[in-house]
Amino acid sequence: MHERELRHLIEDVREGKLARRGFIQQMVGLGLSAPMASMLLMHAGVANAQAGFVYKPTKRGGGGALKALWWQGATLLQPHFATGTKDQEASRIFYEPLGSWDRDGNLVPILAAEVPSRDNGGLTPDGRSVIWKLRKGVTWHDGQPFTADDCVFTWEYAKDPATAAVTNGVYKDVTVSKVDSHTVRVTFAKATPFWATAFCATEGMILPKHLFGPYAGAKSREAPANLAPVGTGPYVFVEFKPGDIVRGRLNPNYHMPNRPYFDTIEVKGGGDAVSAARAVLQTGEYDYAWNLQVEDEVLKRMEAGGKGKAHVVPSGDVEFILLNPTDPLAEVDGERSSVKTTHFAFSDPAVRAAMALLCDRRSIQDFIYGRTGMATSNFLNNPAKFRSPNTKFEFNVQKANQMLDAAGWKRGSDGMREKGGKKMKFVYQTSINATRQKAQAIVKQACGKAGIELELKSVTSSVFFSSDVANPDTYGKFYADMQMYTTTMNQPDPERFMDQYLTKEVSNKGNKWQGRNIVRYRNPEYDSTYAQAEVELDPVKRAALFIKLNDLPVKDNAVIPLVSRPRVRGAGHKLVTTLTGWDLDFSGLPNWYRKA
């Protein structure tokens, strides 16, 4: 379809000549996903469709306890410091953004009175500003009113470098101003095709000014509310034991009618994905289990127990390996893995290419993930419009050996390759999880056949994914040669997802290892291409730019994508959820209930 035809169809939807559903069906027929079709309409300023979910409870409360398992236990309850999904999810029980993404990629108002569009005057045609009207009558859990001042403060707080917020990249280049007590304007420095980042979804949770104001900037880590949140969400804080338990009770003044259904919520941390799956699917001891990174055959056997089922939700998440381009052992200015150092082996393109050849992605899919992970050569896999056709994966030990021979990495008497007195012995770390340890073993076996020794390291999830600046084993510090984990895509647009390879986002001591570029990838071409994508209003050209952004680090083998992962969750048969692949699980928590 030509661009002109596409624009005509979008205008037909705006004018009511074509049903939104009809437009999406046409786009799906052309190979786009439903979320991508919704994003095209959103970029054009067409108001979202109303959510189709029907909430049946007719009163607030009365549902008893909701018991959930998060085998990666939360370690803090401050969303703007949360580097890992576990902490973002725990924070979302109490804090809320202005808008959230549903399963079909529609932006749904939460603390906003409506989603901005050109029809309601919220969006300007030049893509330079957006006006948010806030829901009135909302109060914080301590009874103070929620106003525009809280939004302006959250922006000021997150953009301040001294705060060292992981969300700094979302807020530092925008300006937020108060229009009136319940209206804010977000102004962009340039045309911005994807405007729904600040105050939206995972990174958009609003903080109460009256509690965090005294702790802005350098004092940010001292705020008592970092561990005892006061939000606007459906549940009021009761108890938090880092790495173990989060408890909340029903918010009697919650701003949505007849919500929440459950009287209390308990999120238990620790353990592992297998035991979490068993407690929901097999024994029914818990209602819900997050992130069931469990071998598919094991999940199927558990589902046969009849207590619950696995929900497989399409998403843009990906499990991948990072190859450290810096030296994880040498310390420079108080930090290891400094960009001022160079890795003895992974600075060699031939070594990186050989490592990609030694990752048997098909076996990882077939023998571990099954329906819960598809082998991929791309970092950016969804929505489909952004998926690159230019990459491919290959498992070939012989070819890897030939490549290493040609690059001068010779085998010693012990069979290990070396060059310049440096042996090919790498520390390969990830979080403790049975599927990850099995994937590590598959890669280790192949590397052994190529004269490379891998020392496998497994770190407790609550440590690995924490933002603890004092702990050397966090994934943000990356004090290893290789590491593996899943990065989540929390919106149906790749702009925030692909900032993970920007030079300005390099994780380092200066930003307290909160930068999103964990692998320390630095490429001027990547930075300039990303800058173009940020302002490109044409959806077709913008998609091409993101495909290029995927190809640069992937073809450079700075990262090795393994499997594209839909989100896999476990729920009891009677639990009704509103899960999405584009936001946090608890983004729909107010709508959860239990069938009679």
PDB file of C-alpha atoms in Angstrom, residues 76 78-85 87-88 91 157-172 197 202-205 220-221 465-467 475-476 496 499-500 504-505 507 511-518:
ATOM      1  CA  LEU A  76      12.428  -1.204  46.213  1.00  0.00           C
ATOM      2  CA  GLN A  78      10.185   3.648  43.781  1.00  0.00           C
ATOM      3  CA  PRO A  79       9.301   3.411  40.081  1.00  0.00           C
ATOM      4  CA  HIS A  80      11.818   6.020  38.946  1.00  0.00           C
ATOM      5  CA  PHE A  81      14.691   4.014  40.445  1.00  0.00           C
ATOM      6  CA  ALA A  82      13.436   0.634  39.221  1.00  0.00           C
ATOM      7  CA  THR A  83      15.849  -0.880  36.695  1.00  0.00           C
ATOM      8  CA  GLY A  84      14.135  -4.271  36.784  1.00  0.00           C
ATOM      9  CA  THR A  85      10.563  -5.278  35.992  1.00  0.00           C
ATOM     10  CA  ASP A  87      10.458  -3.375  41.107  1.00  0.00           C
ATOM     11  CA  GLN A  88       8.364  -1.637  38.458  1.00  0.00           C
ATOM     12  CA  SER A  91       5.557  -0.005  42.467  1.00  0.00           C
ATOM     13  CA  TYR A 157      12.441  15.194  39.818  1.00  0.00           C
ATOM     14  CA  ALA A 158      13.165  12.681  37.043  1.00  0.00           C
ATOM     15  CA  LYS A 159      15.035  15.089  34.755  1.00  0.00           C
ATOM     16  CA  ASP A 160      17.410  16.283  37.470  1.00  0.00           C
ATOM     17  CA  PRO A 161      20.737  14.438  36.934  1.00  0.00           C
ATOM     18  CA  ALA A 162      21.389  14.514  40.688  1.00  0.00           C
ATOM     19  CA  THR A 163      18.293  12.374  41.249  1.00  0.00           C
ATOM     20  CA  ALA A 164      19.849   9.634  39.081  1.00  0.00           C
ATOM     21  CA  ALA A 165      16.441   8.370  38.000  1.00  0.00           C
ATOM     22  CA  VAL A 166      16.414   5.500  35.526  1.00  0.00           C
ATOM     23  CA  THR A 167      13.593   7.400  33.773  1.00  0.00           C
ATOM     24  CA  ASN A 168      15.765  10.468  33.188  1.00  0.00           C
ATOM     25  CA  GLY A 169      15.895   9.780  29.450  1.00  0.00           C
ATOM     26  CA  VAL A 170      12.111  10.117  29.222  1.00  0.00           C
ATOM     27  CA  TYR A 171      11.872  13.507  30.918  1.00  0.00           C
ATOM     28  CA  LYS A 172      15.112  15.428  30.438  1.00  0.00           C
ATOM     29  CA  THR A 197       6.123   8.320  26.821  1.00  0.00           C
ATOM     30  CA  THR A 202       5.878   1.830  33.105  1.00  0.00           C
ATOM     31  CA  GLU A 203       7.970   4.989  33.223  1.00  0.00           C
ATOM     32  CA  GLY A 204       5.082   7.369  33.709  1.00  0.00           C
ATOM     33  CA  MET A 205       4.093   6.768  37.326  1.00  0.00           C
ATOM     34  CA  SER A 220      16.632  11.302  46.406  1.00  0.00           C
ATOM     35  CA  ARG A 221      17.745   8.021  47.983  1.00  0.00           C
ATOM     36  CA  PHE A 465      18.136  -7.058  38.618  1.00  0.00           C
ATOM     37  CA  SER A 466      18.446  -4.659  41.543  1.00  0.00           C
ATOM     38  CA  SER A 467      19.587  -1.030  41.408  1.00  0.00           C
ATOM     39  CA  TYR A 475      23.374  -6.531  35.564  1.00  0.00           C
ATOM     40  CA  GLY A 476      23.750  -2.749  35.273  1.00  0.00           C
ATOM     41  CA  ARG A 496      12.170   3.845  24.270  1.00  0.00           C
ATOM     42  CA  ASP A 499      17.508   3.762  23.383  1.00  0.00           C
ATOM     43  CA  GLN A 500      19.381   0.869  25.011  1.00  0.00           C
ATOM     44  CA  LYS A 504      24.367   8.902  26.210  1.00  0.00           C
ATOM     45  CA  GLU A 505      22.632   5.978  27.952  1.00  0.00           C
ATOM     46  CA  SER A 507      25.592   2.572  32.287  1.00  0.00           C
ATOM     47  CA  ASN A 511      24.688   7.790  36.543  1.00  0.00           C
ATOM     48  CA  LYS A 512      24.917   5.263  39.394  1.00  0.00           C
ATOM     49  CA  TRP A 513      24.719   2.464  36.812  1.00  0.00           C
ATOM     50  CA  GLN A 514      21.137   3.475  35.957  1.00  0.00           C
ATOM     51  CA  GLY A 515      21.857   4.072  32.257  1.00  0.00           C
ATOM     52  CA  ARG A 516      19.909   1.813  29.921  1.00  0.00           C
ATOM     53  CA  ASN A 517      22.878   1.007  27.659  1.00  0.00           C
ATOM     54  CA  ILE A 518      24.112  -1.921  29.749  1.00  0.00           C
TER      55      ILE A 518
END
